[in-house]
Coordinates of C-alpha atoms and ligand atoms in Angstrom, one line a residue:
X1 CA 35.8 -10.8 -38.8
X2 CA 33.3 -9.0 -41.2
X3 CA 33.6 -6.4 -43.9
X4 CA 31.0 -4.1 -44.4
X5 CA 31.8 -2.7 -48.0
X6 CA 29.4 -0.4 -49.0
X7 CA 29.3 -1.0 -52.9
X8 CA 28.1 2.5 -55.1
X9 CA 25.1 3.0 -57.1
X10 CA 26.8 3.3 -59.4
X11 CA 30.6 3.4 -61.4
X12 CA 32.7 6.0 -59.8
X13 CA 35.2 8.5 -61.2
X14 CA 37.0 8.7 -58.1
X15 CA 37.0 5.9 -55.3
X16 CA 36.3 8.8 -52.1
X17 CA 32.8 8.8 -52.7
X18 CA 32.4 5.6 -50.6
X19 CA 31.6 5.5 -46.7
X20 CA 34.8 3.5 -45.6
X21 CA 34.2 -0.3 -45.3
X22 CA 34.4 -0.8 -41.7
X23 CA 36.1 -4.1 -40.3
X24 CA 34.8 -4.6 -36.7
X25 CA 35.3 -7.4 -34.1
X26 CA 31.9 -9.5 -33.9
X27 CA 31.7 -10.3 -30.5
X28 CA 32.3 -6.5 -29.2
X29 CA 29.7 -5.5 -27.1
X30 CA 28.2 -2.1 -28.6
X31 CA 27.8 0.6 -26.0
X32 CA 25.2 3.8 -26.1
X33 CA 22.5 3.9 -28.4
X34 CA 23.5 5.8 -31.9
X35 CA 21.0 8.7 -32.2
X36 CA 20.4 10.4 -35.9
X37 CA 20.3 14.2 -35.2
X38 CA 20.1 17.4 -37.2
X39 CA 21.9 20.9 -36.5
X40 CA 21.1 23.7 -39.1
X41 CA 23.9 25.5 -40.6
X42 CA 24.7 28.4 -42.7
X43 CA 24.4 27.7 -46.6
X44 CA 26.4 30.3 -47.3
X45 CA 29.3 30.1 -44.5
X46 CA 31.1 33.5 -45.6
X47 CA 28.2 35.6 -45.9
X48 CA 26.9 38.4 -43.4
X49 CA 23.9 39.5 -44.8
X50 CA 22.8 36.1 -45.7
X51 CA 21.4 34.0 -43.0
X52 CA 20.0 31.3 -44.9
X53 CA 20.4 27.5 -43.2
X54 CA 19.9 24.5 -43.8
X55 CA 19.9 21.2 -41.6
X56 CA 23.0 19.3 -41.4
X57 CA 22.3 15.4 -40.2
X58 CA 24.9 13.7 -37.7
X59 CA 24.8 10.6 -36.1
X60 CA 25.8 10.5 -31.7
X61 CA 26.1 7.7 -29.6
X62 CA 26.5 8.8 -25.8
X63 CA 28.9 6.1 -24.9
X64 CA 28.4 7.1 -20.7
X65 CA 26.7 9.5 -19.5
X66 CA 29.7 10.9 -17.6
X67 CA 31.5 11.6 -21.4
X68 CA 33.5 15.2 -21.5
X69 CA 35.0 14.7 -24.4
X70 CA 34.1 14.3 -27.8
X71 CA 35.6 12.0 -31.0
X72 CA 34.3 13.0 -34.5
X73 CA 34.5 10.9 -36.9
X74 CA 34.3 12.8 -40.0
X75 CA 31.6 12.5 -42.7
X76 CA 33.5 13.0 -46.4
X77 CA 31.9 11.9 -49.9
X78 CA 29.6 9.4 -48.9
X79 CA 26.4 9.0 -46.7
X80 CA 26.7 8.4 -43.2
X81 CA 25.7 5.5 -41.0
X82 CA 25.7 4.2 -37.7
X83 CA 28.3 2.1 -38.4
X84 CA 31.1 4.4 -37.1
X85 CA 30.0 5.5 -34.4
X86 CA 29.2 2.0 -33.1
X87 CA 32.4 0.5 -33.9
X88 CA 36.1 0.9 -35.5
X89 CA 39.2 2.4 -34.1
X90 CA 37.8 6.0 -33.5
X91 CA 35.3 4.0 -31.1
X92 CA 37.8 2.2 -29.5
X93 CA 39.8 5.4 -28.7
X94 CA 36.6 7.4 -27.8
X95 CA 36.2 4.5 -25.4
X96 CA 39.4 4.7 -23.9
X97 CA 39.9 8.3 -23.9
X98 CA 36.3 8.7 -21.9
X99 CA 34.7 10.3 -25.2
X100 CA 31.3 10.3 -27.6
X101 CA 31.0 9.5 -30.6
X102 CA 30.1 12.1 -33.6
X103 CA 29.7 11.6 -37.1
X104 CA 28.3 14.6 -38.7
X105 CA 27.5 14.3 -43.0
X106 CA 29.2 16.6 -45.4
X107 CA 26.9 18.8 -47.0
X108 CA 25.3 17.8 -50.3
X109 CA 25.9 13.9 -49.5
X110 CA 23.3 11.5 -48.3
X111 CA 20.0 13.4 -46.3
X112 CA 22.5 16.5 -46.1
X113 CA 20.9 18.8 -49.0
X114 CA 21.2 22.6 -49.0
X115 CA 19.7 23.1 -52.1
X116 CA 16.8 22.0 -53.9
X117 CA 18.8 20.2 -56.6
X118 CA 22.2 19.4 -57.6
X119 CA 21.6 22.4 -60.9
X120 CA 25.5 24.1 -61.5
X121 CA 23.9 27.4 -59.8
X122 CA 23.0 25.4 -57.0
X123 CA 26.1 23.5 -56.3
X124 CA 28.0 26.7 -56.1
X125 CA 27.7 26.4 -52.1
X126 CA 29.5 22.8 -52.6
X127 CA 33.2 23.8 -51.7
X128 CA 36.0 22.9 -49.3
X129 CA 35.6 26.0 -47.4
X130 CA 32.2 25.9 -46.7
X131 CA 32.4 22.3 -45.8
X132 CA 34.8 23.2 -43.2
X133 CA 32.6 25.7 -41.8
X134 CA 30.0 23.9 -41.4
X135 CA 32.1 21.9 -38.9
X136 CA 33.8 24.4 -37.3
X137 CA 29.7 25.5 -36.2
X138 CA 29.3 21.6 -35.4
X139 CA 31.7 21.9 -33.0
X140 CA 30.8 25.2 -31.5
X141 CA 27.4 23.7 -31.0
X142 CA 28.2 20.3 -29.6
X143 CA 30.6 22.1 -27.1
X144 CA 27.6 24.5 -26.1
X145 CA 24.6 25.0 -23.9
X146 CA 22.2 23.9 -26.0
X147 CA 23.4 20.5 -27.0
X148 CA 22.7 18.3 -23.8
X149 CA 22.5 21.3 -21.1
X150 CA 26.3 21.7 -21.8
X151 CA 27.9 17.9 -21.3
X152 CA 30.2 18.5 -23.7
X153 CA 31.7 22.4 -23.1
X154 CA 34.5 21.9 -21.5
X155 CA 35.9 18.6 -23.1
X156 CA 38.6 18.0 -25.7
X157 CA 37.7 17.6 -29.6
X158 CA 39.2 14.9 -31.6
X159 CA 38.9 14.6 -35.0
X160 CA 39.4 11.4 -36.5
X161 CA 38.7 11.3 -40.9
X162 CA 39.6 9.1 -43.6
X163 CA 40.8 10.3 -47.2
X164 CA 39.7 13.7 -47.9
X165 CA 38.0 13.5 -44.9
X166 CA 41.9 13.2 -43.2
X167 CA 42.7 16.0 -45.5
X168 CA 39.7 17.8 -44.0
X169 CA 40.1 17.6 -40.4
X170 CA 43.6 18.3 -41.0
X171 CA 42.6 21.9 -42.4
X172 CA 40.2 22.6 -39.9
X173 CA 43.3 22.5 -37.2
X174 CA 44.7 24.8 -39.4
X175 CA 42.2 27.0 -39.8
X176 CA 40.5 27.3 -36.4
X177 CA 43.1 25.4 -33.6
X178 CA 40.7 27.0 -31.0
X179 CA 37.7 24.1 -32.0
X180 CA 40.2 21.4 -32.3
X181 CA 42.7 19.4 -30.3
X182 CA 44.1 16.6 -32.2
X183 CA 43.2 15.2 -35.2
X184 CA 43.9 11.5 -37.0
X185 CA 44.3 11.5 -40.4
X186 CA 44.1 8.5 -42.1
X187 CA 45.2 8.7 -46.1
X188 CA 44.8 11.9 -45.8
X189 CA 46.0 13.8 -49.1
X190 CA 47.4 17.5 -48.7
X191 CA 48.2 18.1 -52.1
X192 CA 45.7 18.7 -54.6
X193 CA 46.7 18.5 -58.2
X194 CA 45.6 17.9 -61.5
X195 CA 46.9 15.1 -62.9
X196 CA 47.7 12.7 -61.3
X197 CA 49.1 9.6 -62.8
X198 CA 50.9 8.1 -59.8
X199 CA 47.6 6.5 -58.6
X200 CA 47.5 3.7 -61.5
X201 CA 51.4 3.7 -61.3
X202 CA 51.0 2.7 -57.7
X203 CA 48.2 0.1 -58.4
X204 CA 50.6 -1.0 -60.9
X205 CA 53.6 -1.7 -58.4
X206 CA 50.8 -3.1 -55.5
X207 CA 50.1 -5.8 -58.0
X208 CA 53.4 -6.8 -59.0
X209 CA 54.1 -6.5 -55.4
X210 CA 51.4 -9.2 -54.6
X211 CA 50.7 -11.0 -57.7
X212 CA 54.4 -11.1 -59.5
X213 CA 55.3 -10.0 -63.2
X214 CA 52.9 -12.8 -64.3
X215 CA 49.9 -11.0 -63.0
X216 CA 50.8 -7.5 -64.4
X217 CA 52.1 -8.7 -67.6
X218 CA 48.7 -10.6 -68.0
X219 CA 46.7 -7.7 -67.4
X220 CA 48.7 -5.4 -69.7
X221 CA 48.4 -8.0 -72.3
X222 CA 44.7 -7.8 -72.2
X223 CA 44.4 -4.2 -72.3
X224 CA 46.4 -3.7 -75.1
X225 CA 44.6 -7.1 -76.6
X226 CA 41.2 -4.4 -76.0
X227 CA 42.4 -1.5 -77.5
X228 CA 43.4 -4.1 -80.6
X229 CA 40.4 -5.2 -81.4
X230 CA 38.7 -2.3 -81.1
X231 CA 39.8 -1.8 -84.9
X232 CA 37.4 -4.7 -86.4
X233 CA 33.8 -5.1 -85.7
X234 CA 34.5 -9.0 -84.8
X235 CA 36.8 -7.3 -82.4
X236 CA 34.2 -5.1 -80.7
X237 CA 31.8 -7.6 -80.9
X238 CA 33.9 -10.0 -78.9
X239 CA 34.7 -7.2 -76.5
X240 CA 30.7 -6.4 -75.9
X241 CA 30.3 -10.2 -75.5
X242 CA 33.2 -10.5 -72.8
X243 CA 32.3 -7.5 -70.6
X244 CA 28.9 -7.5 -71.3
X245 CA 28.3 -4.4 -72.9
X246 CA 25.1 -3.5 -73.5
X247 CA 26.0 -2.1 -76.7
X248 CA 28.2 -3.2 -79.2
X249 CA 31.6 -0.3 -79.0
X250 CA 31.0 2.7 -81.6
X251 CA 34.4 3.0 -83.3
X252 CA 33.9 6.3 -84.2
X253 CA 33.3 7.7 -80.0
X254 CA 37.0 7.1 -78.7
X255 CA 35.3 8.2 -75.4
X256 CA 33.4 5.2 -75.2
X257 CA 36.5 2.9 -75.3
X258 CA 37.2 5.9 -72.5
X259 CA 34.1 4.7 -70.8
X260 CA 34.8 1.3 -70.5
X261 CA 38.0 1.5 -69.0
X262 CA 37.3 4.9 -66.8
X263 CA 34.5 2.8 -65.2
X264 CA 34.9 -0.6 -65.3
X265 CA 38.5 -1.8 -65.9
X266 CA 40.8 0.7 -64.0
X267 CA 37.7 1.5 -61.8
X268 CA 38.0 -2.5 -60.9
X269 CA 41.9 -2.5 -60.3
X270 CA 42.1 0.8 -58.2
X271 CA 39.2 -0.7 -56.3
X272 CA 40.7 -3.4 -55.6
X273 CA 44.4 -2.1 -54.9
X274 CA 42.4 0.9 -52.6
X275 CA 40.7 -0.7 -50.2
X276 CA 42.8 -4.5 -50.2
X277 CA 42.7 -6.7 -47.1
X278 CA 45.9 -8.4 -46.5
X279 CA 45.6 -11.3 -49.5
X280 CA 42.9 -9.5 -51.6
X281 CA 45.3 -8.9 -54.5
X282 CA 47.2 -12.1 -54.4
X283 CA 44.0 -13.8 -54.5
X284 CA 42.5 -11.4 -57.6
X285 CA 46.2 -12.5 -59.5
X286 CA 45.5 -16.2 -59.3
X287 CA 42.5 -15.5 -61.1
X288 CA 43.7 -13.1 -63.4
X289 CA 46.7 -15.4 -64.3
X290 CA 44.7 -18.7 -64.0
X291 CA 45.8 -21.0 -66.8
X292 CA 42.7 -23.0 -67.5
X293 CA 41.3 -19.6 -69.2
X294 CA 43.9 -19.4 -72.0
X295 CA 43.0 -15.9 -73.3
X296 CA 44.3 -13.2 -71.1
X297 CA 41.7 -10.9 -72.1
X298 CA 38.6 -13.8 -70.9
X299 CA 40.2 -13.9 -68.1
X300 CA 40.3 -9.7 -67.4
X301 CA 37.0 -9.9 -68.6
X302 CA 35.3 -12.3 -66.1
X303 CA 37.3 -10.2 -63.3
X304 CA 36.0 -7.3 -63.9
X305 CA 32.7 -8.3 -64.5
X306 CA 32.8 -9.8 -61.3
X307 CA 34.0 -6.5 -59.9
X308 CA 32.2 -3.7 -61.2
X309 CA 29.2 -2.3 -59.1
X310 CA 25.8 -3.8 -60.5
X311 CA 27.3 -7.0 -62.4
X312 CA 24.1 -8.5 -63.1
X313 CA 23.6 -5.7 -65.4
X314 CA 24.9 -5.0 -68.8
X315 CA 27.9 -1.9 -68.3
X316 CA 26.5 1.0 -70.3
X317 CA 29.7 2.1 -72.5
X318 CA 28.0 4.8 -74.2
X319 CA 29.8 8.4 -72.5
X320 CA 26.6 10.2 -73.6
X321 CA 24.1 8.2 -72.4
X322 CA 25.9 7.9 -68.7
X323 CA 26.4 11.7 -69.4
X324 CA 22.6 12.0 -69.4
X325 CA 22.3 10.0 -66.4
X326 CA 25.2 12.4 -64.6
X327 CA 23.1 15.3 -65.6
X328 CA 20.3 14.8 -63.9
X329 CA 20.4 17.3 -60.8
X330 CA 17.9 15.1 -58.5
X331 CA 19.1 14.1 -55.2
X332 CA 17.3 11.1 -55.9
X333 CA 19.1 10.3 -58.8
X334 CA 21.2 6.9 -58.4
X335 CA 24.5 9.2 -60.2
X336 CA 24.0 11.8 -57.9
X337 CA 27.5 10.7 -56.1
X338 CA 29.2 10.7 -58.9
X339 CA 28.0 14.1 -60.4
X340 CA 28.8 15.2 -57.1
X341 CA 31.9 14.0 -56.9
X342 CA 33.4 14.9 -60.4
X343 CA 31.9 18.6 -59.9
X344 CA 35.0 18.5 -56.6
X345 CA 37.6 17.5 -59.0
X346 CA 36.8 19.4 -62.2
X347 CA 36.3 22.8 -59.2
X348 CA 39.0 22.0 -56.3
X349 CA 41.0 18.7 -56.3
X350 CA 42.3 17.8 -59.9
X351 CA 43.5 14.2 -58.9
X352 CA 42.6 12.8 -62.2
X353 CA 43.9 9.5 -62.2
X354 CA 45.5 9.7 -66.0
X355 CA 47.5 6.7 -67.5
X356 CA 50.2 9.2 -68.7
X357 CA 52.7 7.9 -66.8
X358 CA 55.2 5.0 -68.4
X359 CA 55.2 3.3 -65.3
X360 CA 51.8 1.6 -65.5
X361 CA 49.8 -1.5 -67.0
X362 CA 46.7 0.7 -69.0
X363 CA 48.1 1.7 -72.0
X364 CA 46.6 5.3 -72.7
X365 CA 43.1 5.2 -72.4
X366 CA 42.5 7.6 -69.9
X367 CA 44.2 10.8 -71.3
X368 CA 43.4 13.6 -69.1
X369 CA 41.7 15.8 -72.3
X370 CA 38.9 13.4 -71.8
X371 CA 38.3 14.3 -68.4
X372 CA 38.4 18.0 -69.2
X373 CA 34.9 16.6 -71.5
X374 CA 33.2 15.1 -68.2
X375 CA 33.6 18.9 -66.7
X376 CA 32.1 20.1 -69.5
X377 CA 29.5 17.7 -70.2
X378 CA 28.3 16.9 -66.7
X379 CA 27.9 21.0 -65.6
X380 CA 29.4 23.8 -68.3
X381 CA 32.3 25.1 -70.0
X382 CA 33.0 27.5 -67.4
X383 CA 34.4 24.5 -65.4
X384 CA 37.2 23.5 -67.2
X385 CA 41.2 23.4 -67.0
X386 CA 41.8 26.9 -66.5
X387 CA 39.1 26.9 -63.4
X388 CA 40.4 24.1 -61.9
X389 CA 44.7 25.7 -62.1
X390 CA 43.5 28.7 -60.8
X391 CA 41.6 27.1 -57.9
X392 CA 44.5 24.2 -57.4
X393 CA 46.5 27.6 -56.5
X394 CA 44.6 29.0 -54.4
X395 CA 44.0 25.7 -52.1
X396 CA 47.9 25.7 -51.9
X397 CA 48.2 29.3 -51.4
X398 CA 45.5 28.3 -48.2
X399 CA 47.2 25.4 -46.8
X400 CA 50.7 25.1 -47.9
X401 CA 50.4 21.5 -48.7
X402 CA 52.7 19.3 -47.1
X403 CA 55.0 22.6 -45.7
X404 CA 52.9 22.7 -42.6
X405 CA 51.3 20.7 -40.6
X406 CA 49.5 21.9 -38.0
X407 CA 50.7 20.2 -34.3
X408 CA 48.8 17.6 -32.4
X409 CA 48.1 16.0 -36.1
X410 CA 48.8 12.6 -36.3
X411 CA 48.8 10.8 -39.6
X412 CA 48.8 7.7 -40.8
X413 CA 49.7 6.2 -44.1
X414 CA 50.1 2.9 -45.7
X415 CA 52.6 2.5 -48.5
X416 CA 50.2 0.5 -50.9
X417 CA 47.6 3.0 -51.0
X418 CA 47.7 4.9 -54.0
X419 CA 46.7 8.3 -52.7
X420 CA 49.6 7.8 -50.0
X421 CA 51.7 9.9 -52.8
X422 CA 49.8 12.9 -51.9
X423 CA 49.9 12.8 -48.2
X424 CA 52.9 13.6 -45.4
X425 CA 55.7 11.1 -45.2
X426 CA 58.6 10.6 -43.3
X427 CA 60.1 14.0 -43.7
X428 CA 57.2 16.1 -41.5
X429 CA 57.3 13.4 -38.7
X430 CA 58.0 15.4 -35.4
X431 CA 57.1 14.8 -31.8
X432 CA 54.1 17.0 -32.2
X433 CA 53.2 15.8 -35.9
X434 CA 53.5 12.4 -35.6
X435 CA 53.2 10.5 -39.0
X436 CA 53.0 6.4 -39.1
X437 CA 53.9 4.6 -42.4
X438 CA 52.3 1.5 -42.8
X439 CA 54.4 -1.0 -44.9
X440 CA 52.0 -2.2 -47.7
X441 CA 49.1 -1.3 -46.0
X442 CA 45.7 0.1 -48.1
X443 CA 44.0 2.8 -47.8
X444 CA 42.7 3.9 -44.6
X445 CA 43.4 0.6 -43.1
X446 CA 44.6 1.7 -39.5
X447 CA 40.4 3.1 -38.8
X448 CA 39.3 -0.6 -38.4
X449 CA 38.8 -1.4 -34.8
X450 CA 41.6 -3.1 -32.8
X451 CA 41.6 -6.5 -33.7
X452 CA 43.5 -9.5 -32.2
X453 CA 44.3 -10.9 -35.9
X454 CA 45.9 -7.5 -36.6
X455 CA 49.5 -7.4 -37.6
X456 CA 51.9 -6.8 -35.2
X457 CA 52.9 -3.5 -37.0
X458 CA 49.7 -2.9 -37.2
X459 CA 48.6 -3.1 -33.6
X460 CA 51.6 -1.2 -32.5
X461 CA 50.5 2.0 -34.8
X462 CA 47.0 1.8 -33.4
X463 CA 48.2 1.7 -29.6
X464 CA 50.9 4.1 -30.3
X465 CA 48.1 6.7 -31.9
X466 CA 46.1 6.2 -28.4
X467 CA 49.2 7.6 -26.9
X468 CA 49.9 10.1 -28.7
X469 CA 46.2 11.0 -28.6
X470 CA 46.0 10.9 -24.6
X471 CA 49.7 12.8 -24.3
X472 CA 48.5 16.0 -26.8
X473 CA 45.0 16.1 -24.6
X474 CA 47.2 15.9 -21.5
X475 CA 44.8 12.9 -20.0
Ligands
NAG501 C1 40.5 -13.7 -36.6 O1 40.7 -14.5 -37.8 C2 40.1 -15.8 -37.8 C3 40.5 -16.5 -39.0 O2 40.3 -15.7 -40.2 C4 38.6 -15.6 -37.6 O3 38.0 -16.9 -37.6 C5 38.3 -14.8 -36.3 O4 36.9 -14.6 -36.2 C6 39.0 -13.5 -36.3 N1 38.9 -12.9 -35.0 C7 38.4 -11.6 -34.9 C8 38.2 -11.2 -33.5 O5 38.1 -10.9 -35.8
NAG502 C1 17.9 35.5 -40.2 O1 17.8 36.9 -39.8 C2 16.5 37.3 -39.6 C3 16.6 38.8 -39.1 O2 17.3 39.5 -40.1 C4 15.8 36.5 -38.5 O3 14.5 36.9 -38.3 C5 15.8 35.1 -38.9 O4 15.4 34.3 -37.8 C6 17.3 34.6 -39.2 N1 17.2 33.2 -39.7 C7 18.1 32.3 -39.2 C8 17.9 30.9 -39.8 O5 18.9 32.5 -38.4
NAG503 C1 31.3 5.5 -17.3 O1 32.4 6.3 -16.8 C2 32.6 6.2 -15.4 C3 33.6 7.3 -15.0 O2 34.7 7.2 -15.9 C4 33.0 4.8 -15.1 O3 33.2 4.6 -13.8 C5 31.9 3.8 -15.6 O4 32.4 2.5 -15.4 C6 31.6 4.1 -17.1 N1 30.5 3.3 -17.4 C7 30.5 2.4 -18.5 C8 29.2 1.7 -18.7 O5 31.5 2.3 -19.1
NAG504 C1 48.7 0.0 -76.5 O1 47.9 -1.0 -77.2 C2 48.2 -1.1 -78.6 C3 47.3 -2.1 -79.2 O2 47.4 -3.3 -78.6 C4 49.7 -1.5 -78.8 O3 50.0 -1.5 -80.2 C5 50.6 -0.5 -78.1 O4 51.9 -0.9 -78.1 C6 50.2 -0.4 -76.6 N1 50.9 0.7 -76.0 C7 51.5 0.6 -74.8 C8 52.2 1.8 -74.2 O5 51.5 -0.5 -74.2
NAG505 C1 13.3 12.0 -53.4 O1 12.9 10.8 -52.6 C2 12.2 11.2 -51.4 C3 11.9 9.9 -50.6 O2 12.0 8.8 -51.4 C4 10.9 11.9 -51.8 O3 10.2 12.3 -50.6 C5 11.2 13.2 -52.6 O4 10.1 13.8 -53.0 C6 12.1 12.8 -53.8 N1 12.6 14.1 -54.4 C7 12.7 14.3 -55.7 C8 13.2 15.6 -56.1 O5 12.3 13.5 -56.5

């Protein structure tokens, strides 16, 4: 077994902004040969008058040249690859289900750029709706005469996404059920909100789950030995020497101390609680509770380190300077996913992952006020918490959150994925919305490709999915 992870550029303020890691078998034989393409779509998908386009990049792999149908794997924050449409579960079912495989890029990310720059006038095009447009005219392309004399026109569409990708697909069923037949959500949130403290609460119960009270008391003891030293110079000093910083802390910028835990030490834990294989936590709690290293801080410290993208660096605590870096408006820039990203949530999701909630190891250092500063400092003060309540609304008002799920939407969910709060549960499980909860499984888990070391409960989702998949398309 392998694991592609597919580490950022840089920190992240979210953990969506990642292509999936993709867990594939190593002996399977790949079929078709995966093809970049480009189709050019509207910039502005709600305008008449303005015809503007720009080309949208997708990978294809013709799996047989006999294929009607067609499974998309669907692109979300993050660059795409080859990599799913040469492998995982929504190969395997394209495979079974006599389909090719599609993964078309969300606009803005990776070669996918409408605009000249990533400016705050020209990310004004970067929404939700428009992202959905664009794949509603992938699909009405794919399934037309000009895209390979007309292979595709009469054959069933399948969406298969991951994260807000899942959350994606499932609004596009909503929105146009004439493009779509069935769709696969995998962690797939519905609700948007603003703050949202139950992600560290749930990284908080996965790791007492895994690693016992030792291994949360341990880390909670080191945070709040942190935020203690912060008051003496010795103290930051032995802080900048532990993590690396490549500055000593200012104790006079309480965003900095924000910094260093938005980036690198809750960034590290919902990492690792995110995208766990079975024993990844266990194992990061013998380390983190390893009594050779008596100071529970070292041994925090040497974890995180470990764990934060670009460790052979020293981790820039200084929230202007990585402002100045999340600034730049290249597409070049090595930020650019994570200006991207934050301009979503401080605009359309919310999902700030605050550490107001009792129920977690963090103390308070990432108060939701401080994320309000990141709107403002990355873009303008015209993005701030008012923008984002008003448009929170209005994505409800769209989609209902969990009140209705489109049918012939199956979704999947693993109970120790923190975003797994946010997405259908138990409750909007019907025949014709099937929805799979996967005991303390990760996020996006089930989109690996059937495995013969996969859990018995695992295994029995996946082929239970194919089912459902074949019975909705009537094959
Ligand atoms: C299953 O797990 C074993 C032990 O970790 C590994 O050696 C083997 O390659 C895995 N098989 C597949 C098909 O991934
Ligand atoms: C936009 O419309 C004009 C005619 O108004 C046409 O000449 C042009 O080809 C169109 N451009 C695109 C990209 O469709
Ligand atoms: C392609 O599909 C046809 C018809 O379903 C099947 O007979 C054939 O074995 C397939 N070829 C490959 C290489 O899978
Ligand atoms: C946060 O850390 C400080 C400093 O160590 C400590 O005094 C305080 O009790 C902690 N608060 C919580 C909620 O753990
Ligand atoms: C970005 O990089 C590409 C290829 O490396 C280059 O062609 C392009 O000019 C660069 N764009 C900017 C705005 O720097």
């Amino acid at each position: 077994m392998w694991l592609l992870v597919l580490l950022l550029a840089a920190p992240a303020l979210g953990l969506l902004n990642r292509e999936p890691p993709l867990q594939a078998s190593p002996n399977r034989q790949f079929r078709g040969i995966p093809e970049e393409r480009w189709i050019d779509v509207r910039l502005d998908q709600f305008s008449t008058t303005n015809n503007a386009s720009f080309p949208l990049r997708f990978y294809y792999n013709k799996l047989n040249a006999t294929d009607k149908h067609m499974v998309l794997f669907v692109g979300g924050e993050w660059s795409v690859s080859t990599n799913w449409v040469t492998a995982g579960f929504p190969y395997d079912l394209a495979s079974i289900i006599g389909a090719s495989m599609f993964y078309p890029e969300q606009r803005y990310y990776g070669h996918t750029r409408p605009t000249a720059d990533t400016e705050v006038e020209s990310l004004r095009y970067l929404t939700t709706d428009n992202a959905l447009r664009d794949l509603a005219q992938f699909i009405g392309y794919i399934k037309s005469d000009a895209f390979e004399n007309g292979q595709y026109k009469s054959g069933k569409v399948v969406l298969v996404g991951c994260s807000s990708a899942g959350m994606k697909s499932t609004w596009l069923k909503q929105m146009y059920p004439h493009l779509v037949d069935v769709v696969v959500s995998h962690s797939g949130p519905l609700i948007v909100k603003e703050n949202f403290p139950e992600y560290l609460e749930v990284v908080t119960t996965v790791m007492r789950a895994e690693g016992g009270e030792a291994c949360t008391s341990s880390v909670k003891q080191a945070v709040n030995d942190v935020i203690a030293a912060t008051a003496t110079f010795e103290g930051r000093q032995l802080i900048s020497n532990m993590f690396n910083t490549c500055t000593i802390l200012d104790s006079n910028a309480p965003l900095d101390l924000f910094t260093l835990f938005n980036d690198a030490i809750t960034y590290a834990f919902s990492a690792l609680v995110q995208y766990a294989a079975p024993g990844d936590v266990a194992a990061a709690c013998k380390e983190l509770t390893d009594p050779s290293i008596p100071s529970a801080m070292r041994r925090m410290a040497n974890w995180v380190n470990k764990n934060r993208p670009n460790p052979s660096k020293c981790f820039e605590t200084r929230y202007m300077v990585t402002v100045d870096a999340r600034r730049d408006p290249s597409y070049n820039s090595t930020e650019k996913g994570t200006r991207l990203f934050a301009y979503k949530w401080c605009t359309e999701y919310g999902w700030i992952q605050t550490t107001d909630s009792k129920a977690q190891i963090f103390n308070n250092t990432i108060p939701l006020d401080f994320n309000y500063d990141i709107c403002k400092d990355y873009f303008t003060t015209n993005i701030n918490q008012f923008r984002l309540q008003q448009n929170i609304a209005r994505t409800h008002e769209f989609f209902g959150g969990l009140k209705h799920i489109p049918q012939h939407v199956i979704s999947v969910q693993g109970t120790a994925d923190p975003w797994h709060v946010l997405g259908p549960t138990r409750q909007q499980n019907t025949p014709t919305t099937p929805v799979y909860i996967l005991e303390g499984s990760a996020h996006c888990r089930a989109t690996d490709a059937l495995n013969i070391n996969d859990s018995e409960e695992m295994r029995k989702v996946k082929l239970q999915i194919v089912d459902n998949v074949k019975a909705f398309l009537k094959l």
